[in-house]
């Protein structure tokens, strides 16, 4: 007998994984768990070592824990062209992207992830068009192209309460839909809901996510084009994320101004909402451009090439949000203000309602995966401590 | 990339840890350096690709090492594994130099981490590379390139012009042409000959056809052969190689770490006639790991089967291929292509000989057989819990011992003991100087780094004179 004659069905796990990507991820985790050389690079491999067999829930958890720094690909002695064909960043990216679709709520909208770039472009175009038409329909076109200045200038085009209601509802919808997605994710990985209420795990995850600790290739920086590390993606992601948060803070402060202090937009350039929004907006211009350039240069072998459209669409939406917002700020005292406001509101509205069906969800699933990882690490450390 | 018109200060043949340490140290000493790596870029680095740690002496615990490991303790460990087959002077020199290596190699960009999951026994003595051997290589290549070391891949050295112990030039097969490369000095860091089956057969006979090679197919020993044929003194036993029992389903070459199996001590090992042939529980696994390649090589058709039951499935590190599984020993025998009755008889005999005891994987326990030949002296538990499992195993060759004799300057010695005028050696090609037999984890990387660094420095100094 030749030992190599062993029938292939021996190699199949007990419960067959539902998709090709999950099956490949299951194969890879078995390879990686036999090696473990990468365990110092990020959170994925230590989490993998806590398991010996991998269900689809386990793999979805690991996939969402992966930040795609790609160090493990270039450090792996078995990556292609080796016959073991170990490509963890790409396969986990595929599993992760499939998981976004699987968790989408309502499930009827899951198809939005299929051709995500196209879907988001269409929704955005329709949204912008609706705002322009709305302004024209509800107001005299001359109002749209007139120059408005002073407090309440924007609200001559759209009443503040209408704006607040519309965007409040859109944002609420996004929150509910993403909350339902998170519920699906949490059930899939079989983690009790209480984990999300543990302060130490939450705090650890906030530190890890806030610093993008696992996008640093284990300390030298993530890898993008080849085995030479760079830290560009982390830098640009920071600009994007913190830029976004500043813009969000600007809107929140402005809302408080409006309802609590009774001061109406537009505000002076030295006012807090404008300063926050401008700083955030600049970050949200440079960050996405940097991420897009990095993505363009990126070694295609470590990417989920089929779903690049989703990444590009989301980055583009953030960029457009910022660009239209800043243009509105600079040209608000000209006749262009009306159109710019319509375009900006259209883009932001689209960003809100497509949020649960866009790359935005990566932040939610990755952050919560980090919460679970923090808990697992702590439990493991405690069990080692009691074991002596 | 290769400039045939130029005369380099230092020509380094090879592309692994020893070669890169030599190239970096020579370049840092001011020499112009060309590295010729016979493999394509992906496979650069030979066995270094598959390594994970390095054994260095240190006087105190560090961030990654759990306690001190003195020079004397290192020396005693080396004495133990080689059974005295080592050059004390050279070995003690290497151990002393290894202390500085942890700092030096970190300065070259290599990063360390505490010992990996499942390797706690090495946490005090061995420094693990963050990201493994290929990550370490990537760091060294990056540093070398930044310093201005020239590197050519797919550049196999097919000829050496050596005149009375003095290196003159090398003939390189590169990009479809043969080039002659001249250099003032040579550093041979091109590894052993474990991937050269014909050469292995010269010592082992046809059984070597059934050996699996754990590293790349590029370790063919071409340069070692040419050096030995040019009057260089050899060191080490030509018939010796580091051989472990690995999964028989592994590819012929480059299966690396993930095809190893750590479950021998938990079951029994039988040959193709379903007969046991050695005490599986002789000693703790890290101490017996490296004898099983040779044991399996001595069995008919160089194949054996590790058989264990459900009780032991999760007691050892997982490996690439799942075990073959069956609900009875007879069925397992059938799946393995063994005589089911014979396997059943062997297991029944073994089970009957198992004495009561307290099973403990952390020490040499008292679970043993009585009246069985060969006995199993520890961790013997009856194979009685279905499902039953088996791994087929074959000898997996890690590296060879035959090499070139060197002195403390890493200078190659010619037959009769006179140092060569301008030839140096580092790494596996001269490991036999320190390691006459046996192995201790991480020592190959110590040999490579220490003698690589010395060889580069000495070659650069020689080239300047």
Tab-separated table of N, CA and C in Angstrom, chain A residues 164-304:
chain	number	residue	atom	x	y	z
A	164	UNK	N	-33.958	67.382	10.219
A	164	UNK	CA	-33.629	66.587	11.400
A	164	UNK	C	-34.439	65.294	11.414
A	165	UNK	N	-35.709	65.390	11.051
A	165	UNK	CA	-36.561	64.205	11.059
A	165	UNK	C	-36.093	63.179	10.027
A	166	UNK	N	-35.861	63.669	8.812
A	166	UNK	CA	-35.460	62.769	7.724
A	166	UNK	C	-34.147	62.052	8.063
A	167	UNK	N	-33.151	62.841	8.478
A	167	UNK	CA	-31.848	62.244	8.748
A	167	UNK	C	-31.858	61.433	10.038
A	168	UNK	N	-32.674	61.888	10.998
A	168	UNK	CA	-32.807	61.112	12.230
A	168	UNK	C	-33.371	59.735	11.933
A	169	UNK	N	-34.391	59.696	11.080
A	169	UNK	CA	-35.000	58.398	10.738
A	169	UNK	C	-34.019	57.511	9.971
A	170	UNK	N	-33.316	58.140	9.009
A	170	UNK	CA	-32.362	57.356	8.214
A	170	UNK	C	-31.284	56.764	9.117
A	171	UNK	N	-30.806	57.584	10.042
A	171	UNK	CA	-29.738	57.133	10.932
A	171	UNK	C	-30.259	56.041	11.867
A	172	UNK	N	-31.489	56.237	12.347
A	172	UNK	CA	-32.096	55.245	13.222
A	172	UNK	C	-32.232	53.908	12.497
A	173	UNK	N	-32.666	53.996	11.236
A	173	UNK	CA	-32.803	52.772	10.443
A	173	UNK	C	-31.456	52.046	10.345
A	174	UNK	N	-30.423	52.838	10.058
A	174	UNK	CA	-29.085	52.238	9.925
A	174	UNK	C	-28.683	51.564	11.235
A	175	UNK	N	-28.955	52.230	12.336
A	175	UNK	CA	-28.578	51.660	13.637
A	175	UNK	C	-29.323	50.354	13.905
A	176	UNK	N	-30.629	50.363	13.619
A	176	UNK	CA	-31.426	49.157	13.863
A	176	UNK	C	-30.931	48.015	12.979
A	177	UNK	N	-30.738	48.318	11.693
A	177	UNK	CA	-30.320	47.268	10.758
A	177	UNK	C	-28.953	46.706	11.158
A	178	UNK	N	-28.047	47.596	11.565
A	178	UNK	CA	-26.720	47.111	11.945
A	178	UNK	C	-26.778	46.355	13.272
A	179	UNK	N	-27.670	46.795	14.150
A	179	UNK	CA	-27.848	46.071	15.419
A	179	UNK	C	-28.342	44.656	15.168
A	180	UNK	N	-29.275	44.517	14.210
A	180	UNK	CA	-29.764	43.180	13.871
A	180	UNK	C	-28.637	42.333	13.274
A	181	UNK	N	-27.801	42.964	12.454
A	181	UNK	CA	-26.650	42.256	11.880
A	181	UNK	C	-25.727	41.750	12.981
A	182	UNK	N	-25.479	42.620	13.933
A	182	UNK	CA	-24.608	42.240	15.043
A	182	UNK	C	-25.202	41.056	15.808
A	183	UNK	N	-26.540	41.082	15.952
A	183	UNK	CA	-27.191	39.985	16.650
A	183	UNK	C	-26.963	38.659	15.913
A	184	UNK	N	-27.067	38.726	14.590
A	184	UNK	CA	-26.822	37.527	13.762
A	184	UNK	C	-25.382	37.038	13.955
A	185	UNK	N	-24.462	37.978	13.893
A	185	UNK	CA	-23.039	37.648	14.036
A	185	UNK	C	-22.804	36.972	15.382
A	186	UNK	N	-23.338	37.578	16.409
A	186	UNK	CA	-23.101	37.092	17.763
A	186	UNK	C	-23.676	35.697	17.967
A	187	UNK	N	-24.843	35.446	17.346
A	187	UNK	CA	-25.444	34.116	17.436
A	187	UNK	C	-24.600	33.113	16.676
A	188	UNK	N	-24.124	33.549	15.498
A	188	UNK	CA	-23.349	32.649	14.640
A	188	UNK	C	-22.076	32.188	15.349
A	189	UNK	N	-21.411	33.101	16.031
A	189	UNK	CA	-20.152	32.701	16.681
A	189	UNK	C	-20.426	32.124	18.071
A	190	UNK	N	-21.689	32.041	18.462
A	190	UNK	CA	-22.116	31.412	19.713
A	190	UNK	C	-21.467	32.056	20.934
A	191	UNK	N	-21.591	33.369	20.986
A	191	UNK	CA	-21.055	34.091	22.137
A	191	UNK	C	-22.241	34.676	22.902
A	192	UNK	N	-22.257	34.538	24.218
A	192	UNK	CA	-23.392	35.094	24.970
A	192	UNK	C	-23.428	36.623	24.875
A	193	UNK	N	-24.642	37.220	24.850
A	193	UNK	CA	-24.765	38.680	24.707
A	193	UNK	C	-24.064	39.444	25.831
A	194	UNK	N	-23.928	38.821	27.002
A	194	UNK	CA	-23.339	39.535	28.155
A	194	UNK	C	-21.913	39.997	27.879
A	195	UNK	N	-21.221	39.264	26.987
A	195	UNK	CA	-19.829	39.628	26.700
A	195	UNK	C	-19.729	41.085	26.262
A	196	UNK	N	-20.761	41.543	25.545
A	196	UNK	CA	-20.727	42.912	25.036
A	196	UNK	C	-20.956	43.947	26.134
A	197	UNK	N	-21.221	43.467	27.337
A	197	UNK	CA	-21.425	44.408	28.435
A	197	UNK	C	-20.320	44.327	29.480
A	198	UNK	N	-19.218	43.635	29.141
A	198	UNK	CA	-18.120	43.517	30.107
A	198	UNK	C	-17.149	44.680	29.938
A	199	UNK	N	-17.059	45.568	30.928
A	199	UNK	CA	-16.193	46.743	30.773
A	199	UNK	C	-14.724	46.426	30.410
A	200	UNK	N	-14.079	45.431	31.057
A	200	UNK	CA	-12.665	45.216	30.701
A	200	UNK	C	-12.485	44.814	29.240
A	201	UNK	N	-13.399	43.947	28.733
A	201	UNK	CA	-13.292	43.510	27.337
A	201	UNK	C	-13.569	44.675	26.390
A	202	UNK	N	-14.585	45.471	26.738
A	202	UNK	CA	-14.919	46.621	25.895
A	202	UNK	C	-13.771	47.620	25.846
A	203	UNK	N	-13.194	47.876	26.988
A	203	UNK	CA	-12.109	48.859	27.067
A	203	UNK	C	-10.897	48.365	26.269
A	204	UNK	N	-10.575	47.078	26.432
A	204	UNK	CA	-9.446	46.505	25.682
A	204	UNK	C	-9.708	46.621	24.180
A	205	UNK	N	-10.938	46.287	23.774
A	205	UNK	CA	-11.270	46.345	22.346
A	205	UNK	C	-11.214	47.777	21.829
A	206	UNK	N	-11.629	48.736	22.671
A	206	UNK	CA	-11.566	50.139	22.236
A	206	UNK	C	-10.118	50.563	22.019
A	207	UNK	N	-9.245	50.137	22.909
A	207	UNK	CA	-7.819	50.472	22.740
A	207	UNK	C	-7.249	49.802	21.487
A	208	UNK	N	-7.588	48.521	21.305
A	208	UNK	CA	-7.051	47.777	20.159
A	208	UNK	C	-7.579	48.331	18.839
A	209	UNK	N	-8.873	48.655	18.813
A	209	UNK	CA	-9.453	49.174	17.574
A	209	UNK	C	-8.988	50.614	17.341
A	210	UNK	N	-8.966	51.406	18.417
A	210	UNK	CA	-8.601	52.813	18.292
A	210	UNK	C	-7.170	53.015	17.821
A	211	UNK	N	-6.308	52.050	18.137
A	211	UNK	CA	-4.912	52.190	17.711
A	211	UNK	C	-4.618	51.322	16.490
A	212	UNK	N	-5.611	50.578	16.035
A	212	UNK	CA	-5.422	49.600	14.952
A	212	UNK	C	-4.217	48.716	15.266
A	213	UNK	N	-4.201	48.239	16.495
A	213	UNK	CA	-3.080	47.456	16.993
A	213	UNK	C	-2.728	46.286	16.071
A	214	UNK	N	-3.748	45.680	15.473
A	214	UNK	CA	-3.474	44.489	14.675
A	214	UNK	C	-3.334	44.788	13.179
A	215	UNK	N	-3.134	46.058	12.865
A	215	UNK	CA	-2.830	46.386	11.467
A	215	UNK	C	-1.353	46.786	11.371
A	216	UNK	N	-0.526	46.227	12.241
A	216	UNK	CA	0.871	46.673	12.222
A	216	UNK	C	1.851	45.542	11.954
A	217	UNK	N	1.364	44.439	11.398
A	217	UNK	CA	2.280	43.360	11.024
A	217	UNK	C	3.111	42.861	12.183
A	218	UNK	N	2.586	42.937	13.378
A	218	UNK	CA	3.335	42.475	14.542
A	218	UNK	C	4.361	43.491	15.012
A	219	UNK	N	4.290	44.720	14.494
A	219	UNK	CA	5.175	45.764	15.006
A	219	UNK	C	5.897	46.585	13.949
A	220	UNK	N	6.098	46.009	12.761
A	220	UNK	CA	6.867	46.751	11.748
A	220	UNK	C	5.995	47.545	10.784
A	221	UNK	N	4.694	47.312	10.853
A	221	UNK	CA	3.811	47.947	9.879
A	221	UNK	C	3.196	46.883	8.991
A	222	UNK	N	2.029	47.221	8.416
A	222	UNK	CA	1.361	46.224	7.582
A	222	UNK	C	2.069	46.118	6.246
A	223	UNK	N	1.759	45.075	5.511
A	223	UNK	CA	2.379	44.887	4.207
A	223	UNK	C	1.348	45.120	3.131
A	224	UNK	N	1.779	45.778	2.080
A	224	UNK	CA	0.820	46.188	1.070
A	224	UNK	C	1.190	45.699	-0.321
A	225	UNK	N	2.392	46.084	-0.770
A	225	UNK	CA	2.782	45.709	-2.130
A	225	UNK	C	3.610	44.438	-2.168
A	226	UNK	N	4.426	44.220	-1.130
A	226	UNK	CA	5.290	43.041	-1.077
A	226	UNK	C	5.722	42.826	0.370
A	227	UNK	N	6.812	42.095	0.567
A	227	UNK	CA	7.206	41.735	1.932
A	227	UNK	C	7.837	42.901	2.696
A	228	UNK	N	8.003	44.053	2.030
A	228	UNK	CA	8.559	45.200	2.745
A	228	UNK	C	7.439	45.926	3.479
A	229	UNK	N	7.551	46.056	4.789
A	229	UNK	CA	6.450	46.672	5.535
A	229	UNK	C	6.360	48.182	5.323
A	230	UNK	N	5.121	48.668	5.318
A	230	UNK	CA	4.888	50.117	5.327
A	230	UNK	C	3.811	50.326	6.379
A	231	UNK	N	3.653	51.531	6.862
A	231	UNK	CA	2.576	51.720	7.826
A	231	UNK	C	1.525	52.656	7.265
A	232	UNK	N	1.491	52.802	5.941
A	232	UNK	CA	0.603	53.784	5.311
A	232	UNK	C	-0.870	53.519	5.553
A	233	UNK	N	-1.255	52.249	5.437
A	233	UNK	CA	-2.689	51.977	5.559
A	233	UNK	C	-3.190	52.328	6.950
A	234	UNK	N	-2.358	52.066	7.949
A	234	UNK	CA	-2.788	52.405	9.304
A	234	UNK	C	-2.945	53.918	9.448
A	235	UNK	N	-1.955	54.653	8.923
A	235	UNK	CA	-2.020	56.119	8.996
A	235	UNK	C	-3.287	56.640	8.320
A	236	UNK	N	-3.532	56.175	7.090
A	236	UNK	CA	-4.683	56.682	6.337
A	236	UNK	C	-6.003	56.247	6.970
A	237	UNK	N	-6.004	55.059	7.547
A	237	UNK	CA	-7.227	54.623	8.224
A	237	UNK	C	-7.493	55.504	9.445
A	238	UNK	N	-6.420	55.844	10.167
A	238	UNK	CA	-6.591	56.746	11.309
A	238	UNK	C	-7.176	58.086	10.848
A	239	UNK	N	-6.617	58.644	9.774
A	239	UNK	CA	-7.130	59.920	9.261
A	239	UNK	C	-8.602	59.790	8.895
A	240	UNK	N	-8.950	58.677	8.249
A	240	UNK	CA	-10.331	58.464	7.826
A	240	UNK	C	-11.252	58.318	9.030
A	241	UNK	N	-10.864	57.414	9.943
A	241	UNK	CA	-11.737	57.115	11.074
A	241	UNK	C	-11.881	58.322	11.997
A	242	UNK	N	-10.742	58.902	12.383
A	242	UNK	CA	-10.849	60.037	13.303
A	242	UNK	C	-11.448	61.256	12.593
A	243	UNK	N	-11.222	61.391	11.313
A	243	UNK	CA	-11.873	62.439	10.526
A	243	UNK	C	-13.383	62.268	10.563
A	244	UNK	N	-13.802	61.043	10.361
A	244	UNK	CA	-15.237	60.736	10.397
A	244	UNK	C	-15.811	61.065	11.771
A	245	UNK	N	-15.098	60.673	12.818
A	245	UNK	CA	-15.589	60.916	14.174
A	245	UNK	C	-15.681	62.424	14.467
A	246	UNK	N	-14.720	63.191	13.956
A	246	UNK	CA	-14.763	64.639	14.153
A	246	UNK	C	-15.969	65.240	13.443
A	247	UNK	N	-16.232	64.760	12.230
A	247	UNK	CA	-17.409	65.253	11.491
A	247	UNK	C	-18.675	64.906	12.243
A	248	UNK	N	-18.688	63.693	12.798
A	248	UNK	CA	-19.848	63.264	13.571
A	248	UNK	C	-20.010	64.162	14.793
A	249	UNK	N	-18.891	64.477	15.433
A	249	UNK	CA	-18.923	65.371	16.601
A	249	UNK	C	-19.422	66.744	16.184
A	250	UNK	N	-19.006	67.239	15.025
A	250	UNK	CA	-19.429	68.549	14.532
A	250	UNK	C	-20.946	68.595	14.401
A	251	UNK	N	-21.513	67.537	13.797
A	251	UNK	CA	-22.962	67.484	13.612
A	251	UNK	C	-23.674	67.436	14.965
A	252	UNK	N	-23.100	66.643	15.898
A	252	UNK	CA	-23.731	66.524	17.216
A	252	UNK	C	-23.714	67.861	17.952
A	253	UNK	N	-22.577	68.566	17.906
A	253	UNK	CA	-22.483	69.858	18.579
A	253	UNK	C	-23.471	70.848	17.948
A	254	UNK	N	-23.560	70.811	16.615
A	254	UNK	CA	-24.470	71.715	15.923
A	254	UNK	C	-25.917	71.448	16.321
A	255	UNK	N	-26.260	70.189	16.495
A	255	UNK	CA	-27.619	69.838	16.905
A	255	UNK	C	-27.911	70.403	18.298
A	256	UNK	N	-26.924	70.273	19.186
A	256	UNK	CA	-27.072	70.839	20.526
A	256	UNK	C	-27.243	72.351	20.449
A	257	UNK	N	-26.407	72.987	19.619
A	257	UNK	CA	-26.511	74.442	19.426
A	257	UNK	C	-27.938	74.811	19.035
A	258	UNK	N	-28.465	74.039	18.105
A	258	UNK	CA	-29.767	74.378	17.547
A	258	UNK	C	-30.878	74.234	18.579
A	259	UNK	N	-30.902	73.079	19.232
A	259	UNK	CA	-32.041	72.807	20.123
A	259	UNK	C	-31.842	73.323	21.537
A	260	UNK	N	-30.599	73.321	22.019
A	260	UNK	CA	-30.367	73.714	23.419
A	260	UNK	C	-30.101	75.207	23.538
A	261	UNK	N	-29.168	75.701	22.685
A	261	UNK	CA	-28.789	77.116	22.793
A	261	UNK	C	-29.636	77.988	21.862
A	262	UNK	N	-30.251	77.353	20.893
A	262	UNK	CA	-31.075	78.098	19.960
A	262	UNK	C	-30.281	78.873	18.916
A	263	UNK	N	-29.055	78.435	18.641
A	263	UNK	CA	-28.260	79.107	17.602
A	263	UNK	C	-28.350	78.313	16.315
A	264	UNK	N	-28.676	79.010	15.230
A	264	UNK	CA	-28.892	78.309	13.970
A	264	UNK	C	-27.666	78.366	13.066
A	265	UNK	N	-27.478	77.254	12.283
A	265	UNK	CA	-26.402	77.241	11.288
A	265	UNK	C	-26.771	78.196	10.172
A	266	UNK	N	-25.838	78.681	9.337
A	266	UNK	CA	-24.394	78.388	9.401
A	266	UNK	C	-23.688	79.132	10.537
A	267	UNK	N	-22.614	78.535	11.007
A	267	UNK	CA	-21.846	79.132	12.089
A	267	UNK	C	-20.589	79.779	11.541
A	268	UNK	N	-20.020	80.681	12.363
A	268	UNK	CA	-18.762	81.318	11.960
A	268	UNK	C	-17.636	80.291	11.912
A	269	UNK	N	-16.582	80.634	11.195
A	269	UNK	CA	-15.485	79.663	10.989
A	269	UNK	C	-14.821	79.273	12.304
A	270	UNK	N	-14.903	80.161	13.329
A	270	UNK	CA	-14.241	79.849	14.598
A	270	UNK	C	-15.165	79.134	15.563
A	271	UNK	N	-16.372	78.854	15.117
A	271	UNK	CA	-17.300	78.144	15.996
A	271	UNK	C	-16.960	76.652	16.033
A	272	UNK	N	-17.230	76.028	17.182
A	272	UNK	CA	-16.826	74.640	17.380
A	272	UNK	C	-17.286	73.683	16.270
A	273	UNK	N	-18.571	73.731	15.851
A	273	UNK	CA	-18.978	72.785	14.793
A	273	UNK	C	-18.155	72.954	13.520
A	274	UNK	N	-17.818	74.199	13.185
A	274	UNK	CA	-17.071	74.423	11.937
A	274	UNK	C	-15.626	73.935	12.086
A	275	UNK	N	-15.028	74.224	13.249
A	275	UNK	CA	-13.645	73.773	13.460
A	275	UNK	C	-13.572	72.246	13.430
A	276	UNK	N	-14.464	71.609	14.188
A	276	UNK	CA	-14.479	70.135	14.206
A	276	UNK	C	-14.731	69.580	12.811
A	277	UNK	N	-15.725	70.154	12.143
A	277	UNK	CA	-16.089	69.666	10.814
A	277	UNK	C	-14.978	69.873	9.796
A	278	UNK	N	-14.287	71.016	9.895
A	278	UNK	CA	-13.222	71.280	8.927
A	278	UNK	C	-12.042	70.335	9.141
A	279	UNK	N	-11.628	70.205	10.413
A	279	UNK	CA	-10.521	69.282	10.708
A	279	UNK	C	-10.874	67.854	10.290
A	280	UNK	N	-12.074	67.435	10.713
A	280	UNK	CA	-12.519	66.094	10.347
A	280	UNK	C	-12.601	65.941	8.841
A	281	UNK	N	-13.142	66.973	8.196
A	281	UNK	CA	-13.293	66.921	6.743
A	281	UNK	C	-11.957	66.768	6.027
A	282	UNK	N	-10.940	67.458	6.544
A	282	UNK	CA	-9.612	67.328	5.919
A	282	UNK	C	-9.100	65.896	6.077
A	283	UNK	N	-9.245	65.355	7.300
A	283	UNK	CA	-8.851	63.955	7.515
A	283	UNK	C	-9.618	63.031	6.598
A	284	UNK	N	-10.883	63.337	6.425
A	284	UNK	CA	-11.760	62.487	5.621
A	284	UNK	C	-11.561	62.719	4.115
A	285	UNK	N	-10.721	63.671	3.765
A	285	UNK	CA	-10.309	63.803	2.354
A	285	UNK	C	-9.002	63.055	2.115
A	286	UNK	N	-8.023	63.335	2.980
A	286	UNK	CA	-6.696	62.734	2.792
A	286	UNK	C	-6.745	61.223	3.055
A	287	UNK	N	-7.421	60.849	4.152
A	287	UNK	CA	-7.484	59.437	4.531
A	287	UNK	C	-8.002	58.538	3.418
A	288	UNK	N	-9.213	58.797	2.922
A	288	UNK	CA	-9.737	57.934	1.857
A	288	UNK	C	-8.865	57.923	0.599
A	289	UNK	N	-8.299	59.078	0.234
A	289	UNK	CA	-7.435	59.093	-0.957
A	289	UNK	C	-6.233	58.178	-0.720
A	290	UNK	N	-5.635	58.305	0.478
A	290	UNK	CA	-4.493	57.445	0.817
A	290	UNK	C	-4.872	55.978	0.778
A	291	UNK	N	-6.048	55.663	1.320
A	291	UNK	CA	-6.485	54.264	1.325
A	291	UNK	C	-6.727	53.751	-0.089
A	292	UNK	N	-7.296	54.619	-0.926
A	292	UNK	CA	-7.545	54.203	-2.313
A	292	UNK	C	-6.237	53.968	-3.067
A	293	UNK	N	-5.283	54.867	-2.857
A	293	UNK	CA	-3.987	54.699	-3.529
A	293	UNK	C	-3.323	53.411	-3.042
A	294	UNK	N	-3.355	53.175	-1.719
A	294	UNK	CA	-2.758	51.961	-1.169
A	294	UNK	C	-3.451	50.732	-1.741
A	295	UNK	N	-4.762	50.825	-1.877
A	295	UNK	CA	-5.517	49.686	-2.414
A	295	UNK	C	-5.147	49.413	-3.864
A	296	UNK	N	-4.923	50.473	-4.599
A	296	UNK	CA	-4.537	50.331	-6.008
A	296	UNK	C	-3.186	49.658	-6.150
A	297	UNK	N	-2.276	50.024	-5.231
A	297	UNK	CA	-0.917	49.477	-5.314
A	297	UNK	C	-0.830	48.087	-4.698
A	298	UNK	N	-1.853	47.710	-3.976
A	298	UNK	CA	-1.793	46.509	-3.165
A	298	UNK	C	-1.620	45.262	-4.010
A	299	UNK	N	-0.838	44.330	-3.458
A	299	UNK	CA	-0.610	43.045	-4.104
A	299	UNK	C	-1.964	42.351	-4.255
A	300	UNK	N	-2.367	42.106	-5.509
A	300	UNK	CA	-3.726	41.592	-5.726
A	300	UNK	C	-3.910	40.216	-5.096
A	301	UNK	N	-2.826	39.515	-4.866
A	301	UNK	CA	-2.937	38.142	-4.370
A	301	UNK	C	-3.546	38.061	-2.964
A	302	UNK	N	-3.421	39.136	-2.172
A	302	UNK	CA	-3.949	39.085	-0.807
A	302	UNK	C	-5.324	39.741	-0.673
A	303	UNK	N	-5.940	40.124	-1.800
A	303	UNK	CA	-7.227	40.801	-1.743
A	303	UNK	C	-8.363	39.912	-2.235
A	304	UNK	N	-9.548	40.189	-1.746
A	304	UNK	CA	-10.749	39.564	-2.291
A	304	UNK	C	-11.118	40.382	-3.526
